[in-house]
Amino acid sequence: MEREQKIIVSLLRGIQNGDGLRFCYQPIFSEEDQAFIGAEQLVRLSVPELGEVSPGEFIPIAERHGLICSLDLRILRHGLELLSGLGHQTGLQSLNINLSPLTLTEPGGSEAVYDLVRRRPELCSRLCLELTETALEADHGRVAPAMQRLAGLGVTLAIDDFGAGESTILRCLDVPFQIVKLDKQLIDRLEGRQARSVLRAVLQCCHSLGCRVVAEGIERPEQYRHLLSLGCTYYQGYYFSRPLPERKWLTNPPLSMIQSGREGRAVV
Ligand code: G
Ligand code: MN
């Protein structure tokens, strides 16, 4: 094993006490409200020898070493505590927390997630769990019922990174998703006529199923304009706001009231 990986694995093994995890929040903009109505929790790993490691790097390592379930539970616990401390005054409609599909297929994993959420019924209506589209490929027979049980608690479910995986439409039908998050790779191809046609069809399909659609990874005003013309109503990306460190996000003006700097000035 490479030295870097070894360091990350040993840090992840001791993660239960929370050392090394840094939480950021990236606001989600609603066109209808002209304001941020939610945020996605994004986690960074601070490694003394390596600096800050992104989830794109450490999540696959955690998954390979059987550490993802305890990591996801630790992250979910933090998110629930934060949500509980926020109260309803902020106008925050939803806090989105990422969950690895592997966590739901590990022995005891889906039960542990379910128990954690079930104990906080007052938070369920403001909790959104994001599962990557690959969740629908991996052991679908186990993931779909686990997600249905979570939805039964009143939690919102989102398909993350939609358009980058290989799930079939049939599989999507088995899981009660209310939100579809369009992957940045799809957004990056907006300039092409074909990609635009695909996106228009995806948006129409999702809306006719009653799903909300969040376009992710918006970096430029023309991407936003294109998507507006295709009927997209929720946005996330550097153009609207970068992920903010927890303290900064919490101490900013009332969360839902932060107006985005859409005129080419990202709120940082
Ligand atoms: O898989 P998921 O969509 O949850 O990953 C979100 C990741 O994308 C985070 O690490 C976040 O920092 C990053 N991100 C969010 N918005 C943008 C953006 O506009 N551009 C780029 N390049 N990355 C982004
Ligand atoms: Mn996500």
Coordinates of C-alpha atoms and ligand atoms in Angstrom, one line a residue:
M1 CA 0.0 0.0 0.0
E2 CA 1.2 3.4 -0.9
R3 CA 2.4 5.6 2.0
E4 CA -0.4 8.2 1.5
Q5 CA -3.1 5.6 1.6
K6 CA -1.6 4.1 4.8
I7 CA -1.7 7.4 6.5
I8 CA -5.3 8.0 5.4
V9 CA -6.4 4.5 6.5
S10 CA -4.9 4.9 10.0
L11 CA -6.6 8.3 10.4
L12 CA -9.9 6.9 9.2
R13 CA -9.6 4.0 11.7
G14 CA -9.6 6.5 14.6
I15 CA -12.3 8.7 13.2
Q16 CA -15.0 8.0 15.7
N17 CA -13.8 10.8 18.0
G18 CA -14.1 13.2 15.1
D19 CA -10.5 14.2 14.8
G20 CA -9.4 15.1 11.3
L21 CA -12.8 15.7 9.8
R22 CA -13.7 19.2 8.7
F23 CA -17.2 20.0 7.6
C24 CA -18.2 22.4 4.9
Y25 CA -21.6 23.3 3.5
Q26 CA -22.4 24.3 0.0
P27 CA -25.7 26.3 -0.4
I28 CA -28.4 25.2 -2.9
F29 CA -30.2 28.0 -4.7
S30 CA -33.9 28.0 -5.5
E31 CA -34.9 30.0 -8.6
E32 CA -38.5 30.3 -7.3
D33 CA -37.4 31.7 -3.9
Q34 CA -34.4 33.6 -5.3
A35 CA -32.5 32.4 -2.3
F36 CA -30.6 29.6 -0.8
I37 CA -33.1 27.1 0.6
G38 CA -30.7 24.3 1.5
A39 CA -27.1 23.1 1.7
E40 CA -25.1 20.0 1.1
Q41 CA -22.7 18.9 3.8
L42 CA -19.2 18.2 2.3
V43 CA -16.5 16.6 4.3
R44 CA -12.7 17.1 4.2
L45 CA -10.1 15.1 5.9
S46 CA -7.3 17.1 7.5
V47 CA -4.2 14.9 7.4
P48 CA -1.2 16.5 9.2
E49 CA 1.3 14.9 6.7
L50 CA -0.7 15.6 3.6
G51 CA -2.9 18.6 4.2
E52 CA -6.5 18.6 3.2
V53 CA -7.8 15.5 1.5
S54 CA -11.0 15.6 -0.6
P55 CA -13.8 13.1 -0.3
G56 CA -13.2 12.0 -4.0
E57 CA -9.9 10.6 -2.6
F58 CA -10.6 9.3 0.9
I59 CA -14.2 7.9 0.4
P60 CA -13.0 5.2 -2.1
I61 CA -10.1 4.3 0.3
A62 CA -12.6 4.1 3.2
E63 CA -14.9 1.9 1.0
R64 CA -12.0 -0.4 0.1
H65 CA -10.9 -0.9 3.7
G66 CA -14.3 -1.6 5.3
L67 CA -14.3 1.8 7.0
I68 CA -17.1 3.5 5.1
C69 CA -20.0 2.5 7.3
S70 CA -18.5 3.9 10.5
L71 CA -17.4 7.0 8.7
D72 CA -20.8 7.6 7.2
L73 CA -22.5 7.1 10.6
R74 CA -20.0 9.6 12.2
I75 CA -20.8 12.2 9.4
L76 CA -24.6 11.6 9.7
R77 CA -24.5 12.0 13.5
H78 CA -22.7 15.3 13.0
G79 CA -25.2 16.5 10.5
L80 CA -28.2 15.6 12.6
E81 CA -26.7 17.4 15.6
L82 CA -26.1 20.5 13.5
L83 CA -29.6 20.4 12.1
S84 CA -31.0 20.0 15.6
G85 CA -29.1 23.0 16.9
L86 CA -30.3 25.2 14.0
G87 CA -34.0 25.1 14.8
H88 CA -36.6 26.2 12.3
Q89 CA -36.0 29.9 12.4
T90 CA -33.2 29.9 9.8
G91 CA -35.6 29.0 7.0
L92 CA -33.3 26.2 5.9
Q93 CA -35.6 23.7 4.2
S94 CA -33.1 20.9 3.8
L95 CA -29.7 19.7 4.9
N96 CA -28.2 17.2 2.4
I97 CA -25.9 14.5 3.7
N98 CA -24.1 12.0 1.4
L99 CA -24.3 8.3 2.1
S100 CA -22.3 5.6 0.4
P101 CA -24.4 2.8 -1.1
L102 CA -21.9 0.4 0.5
T103 CA -23.0 1.6 4.0
L104 CA -26.5 0.3 3.2
T105 CA -25.3 -3.1 2.0
E106 CA -22.8 -3.8 4.8
P107 CA -24.2 -6.1 7.6
G108 CA -26.0 -3.9 10.1
G109 CA -25.3 -0.8 8.1
S110 CA -28.8 0.0 6.9
E111 CA -30.2 -0.8 10.4
A112 CA -27.7 1.6 12.0
V113 CA -28.5 4.4 9.6
Y114 CA -32.2 3.8 10.1
D115 CA -31.9 3.7 13.9
L116 CA -30.0 7.0 14.0
V117 CA -32.6 8.8 11.9
R118 CA -35.6 7.2 13.6
R119 CA -34.5 8.6 16.9
R120 CA -34.7 12.1 15.5
P121 CA -38.2 12.2 14.0
E122 CA -38.4 16.0 14.4
L123 CA -35.5 16.4 11.9
C124 CA -36.6 14.0 9.2
S125 CA -38.6 16.5 7.2
R126 CA -35.4 18.7 6.8
L127 CA -33.0 15.8 6.2
C128 CA -32.1 14.8 2.6
L129 CA -29.9 11.8 2.0
E130 CA -27.9 11.8 -1.2
L131 CA -26.9 8.5 -2.7
T132 CA -24.8 8.2 -5.8
E133 CA -26.4 6.9 -8.9
T134 CA -24.2 3.8 -8.5
A135 CA -26.3 2.9 -5.4
L136 CA -28.9 1.6 -7.9
E137 CA -26.4 -0.7 -9.5
A138 CA -24.8 -2.1 -6.3
D139 CA -26.8 -4.9 -4.8
H140 CA -30.0 -3.3 -5.8
G141 CA -32.0 -5.9 -4.0
R142 CA -30.7 -4.7 -0.7
V143 CA -30.3 -1.0 -1.3
A144 CA -33.8 -0.3 -2.6
P145 CA -35.7 -1.7 0.5
A146 CA -33.2 0.1 2.8
M147 CA -34.0 3.4 1.0
Q148 CA -37.7 2.7 1.1
R149 CA -37.5 2.3 4.8
L150 CA -35.7 5.6 5.2
A151 CA -38.2 7.3 3.0
G152 CA -40.9 5.9 5.3
L153 CA -39.5 8.0 8.1
G154 CA -40.1 11.1 6.1
V155 CA -36.6 11.6 4.9
T156 CA -36.1 13.0 1.4
L157 CA -33.9 10.9 -0.9
A158 CA -31.8 12.3 -3.7
I159 CA -30.0 10.6 -6.6
D160 CA -26.5 12.1 -6.6
D161 CA -24.2 12.4 -9.7
F162 CA -27.1 11.6 -12.0
G163 CA -25.9 11.1 -15.6
A164 CA -22.5 9.8 -14.6
G165 CA -23.4 6.3 -13.6
E166 CA -25.1 3.4 -15.4
S167 CA -28.4 2.9 -13.6
T168 CA -31.4 2.0 -15.6
I169 CA -34.6 3.9 -15.5
L170 CA -36.3 0.7 -14.3
R171 CA -34.2 0.7 -11.2
C172 CA -35.0 4.3 -10.5
L173 CA -38.6 3.4 -10.4
D174 CA -38.1 1.1 -7.3
V175 CA -36.8 3.8 -5.1
P176 CA -38.9 6.8 -3.9
F177 CA -36.5 9.6 -5.0
Q178 CA -37.8 13.2 -4.7
I179 CA -34.6 14.9 -5.9
V180 CA -32.3 14.2 -8.8
K181 CA -28.9 15.9 -8.8
L182 CA -27.4 16.4 -12.3
D183 CA -23.8 15.5 -12.4
K184 CA -21.2 18.2 -13.2
Q185 CA -20.0 16.1 -16.2
L186 CA -23.4 16.5 -17.8
I187 CA -23.5 20.2 -17.0
D188 CA -20.0 20.7 -18.5
R189 CA -21.4 19.5 -21.9
L190 CA -24.2 22.0 -22.0
E191 CA -22.6 23.8 -25.0
G192 CA -23.3 20.8 -27.2
R193 CA -26.8 20.7 -28.9
Q194 CA -27.2 17.0 -28.2
A195 CA -26.3 17.3 -24.6
R196 CA -28.9 20.1 -24.3
S197 CA -31.6 17.9 -25.8
V198 CA -30.7 15.1 -23.4
L199 CA -30.8 17.5 -20.4
R200 CA -34.2 19.0 -21.6
A201 CA -35.7 15.5 -21.8
V202 CA -34.2 14.5 -18.4
L203 CA -35.6 17.6 -16.8
Q204 CA -39.1 17.0 -18.3
C205 CA -39.0 13.4 -17.2
C206 CA -38.0 14.2 -13.6
H207 CA -40.6 16.9 -13.3
S208 CA -43.3 14.7 -14.7
L209 CA -42.4 12.2 -12.0
G210 CA -42.7 14.9 -9.4
C211 CA -39.0 15.1 -8.7
R212 CA -37.1 18.3 -8.1
V213 CA -33.9 18.7 -10.1
V214 CA -30.7 20.3 -8.8
A215 CA -28.0 21.1 -11.3
E216 CA -24.6 20.7 -9.7
G217 CA -21.2 22.2 -10.6
I218 CA -22.5 25.5 -12.1
E219 CA -19.4 27.6 -12.5
R220 CA -20.4 30.1 -15.3
P221 CA -23.3 32.4 -15.9
E222 CA -24.0 30.9 -19.3
Q223 CA -24.5 27.5 -17.8
Y224 CA -27.1 28.9 -15.5
R225 CA -28.8 30.7 -18.4
H226 CA -28.9 27.5 -20.5
L227 CA -30.4 25.5 -17.6
L228 CA -32.9 28.2 -16.8
S229 CA -34.1 28.0 -20.4
L230 CA -34.4 24.2 -20.1
G231 CA -36.6 24.6 -17.0
C232 CA -34.2 23.8 -14.2
T233 CA -35.2 25.4 -10.9
Y234 CA -32.4 24.4 -8.3
Y235 CA -28.7 25.1 -8.6
Q236 CA -25.5 24.4 -6.8
G237 CA -21.9 25.3 -7.8
Y238 CA -19.1 27.8 -7.4
Y239 CA -21.1 30.4 -9.4
F240 CA -23.6 30.5 -6.6
S241 CA -21.4 29.7 -3.6
R242 CA -18.3 27.7 -2.8
P243 CA -18.6 25.2 0.0
L244 CA -18.3 27.3 3.3
P245 CA -16.6 26.1 6.4
E246 CA -19.1 25.2 9.1
R247 CA -18.5 28.2 11.3
K248 CA -18.7 30.6 8.4
W249 CA -21.9 29.1 7.1
L250 CA -23.5 29.2 10.5
T251 CA -22.5 32.8 11.3
N252 CA -23.4 34.2 7.9
P253 CA -26.7 36.2 7.6
P254 CA -29.8 34.0 8.0
L255 CA -29.2 30.9 5.9
S256 CA -32.1 31.1 3.5
M257 CA -31.7 34.8 3.1
I258 CA -28.2 34.8 1.7
Q259 CA -28.7 36.2 -1.7
S260 CA -26.5 34.6 -4.3
G261 CA -24.0 36.7 -6.2
R262 CA -25.3 35.5 -9.5
E263 CA -24.1 38.4 -11.5
G264 CA -20.7 36.7 -11.9
R265 CA -19.6 37.1 -8.3
A266 CA -19.6 33.9 -6.4
V267 CA -20.3 34.2 -2.7
V268 CA -17.3 32.8 -0.9
Ligands
G1 O1 -20.4 13.8 -5.6 P1 -20.8 15.2 -5.1 O2 -21.7 15.9 -6.1 O3 -21.5 15.1 -3.7 O4 -19.5 16.1 -5.0 C1 -19.5 17.4 -4.7 C2 -18.0 17.9 -4.9 O5 -17.9 18.8 -5.9 C3 -17.5 18.6 -3.6 O6 -16.2 18.1 -3.3 C4 -17.5 20.0 -4.0 O7 -16.4 20.7 -3.3 C5 -17.3 20.0 -5.5 N1 -17.9 21.1 -6.2 C6 -19.1 21.8 -5.8 N2 -19.4 22.7 -6.7 C7 -18.4 22.7 -7.7 C8 -18.2 23.5 -8.9 O8 -18.9 24.4 -9.2 N3 -17.1 23.2 -9.6 C9 -16.2 22.2 -9.2 N4 -15.2 21.9 -10.0 N5 -16.4 21.4 -8.1 C10 -17.5 21.7 -7.3
MN2 MN -23.6 15.0 -3.1

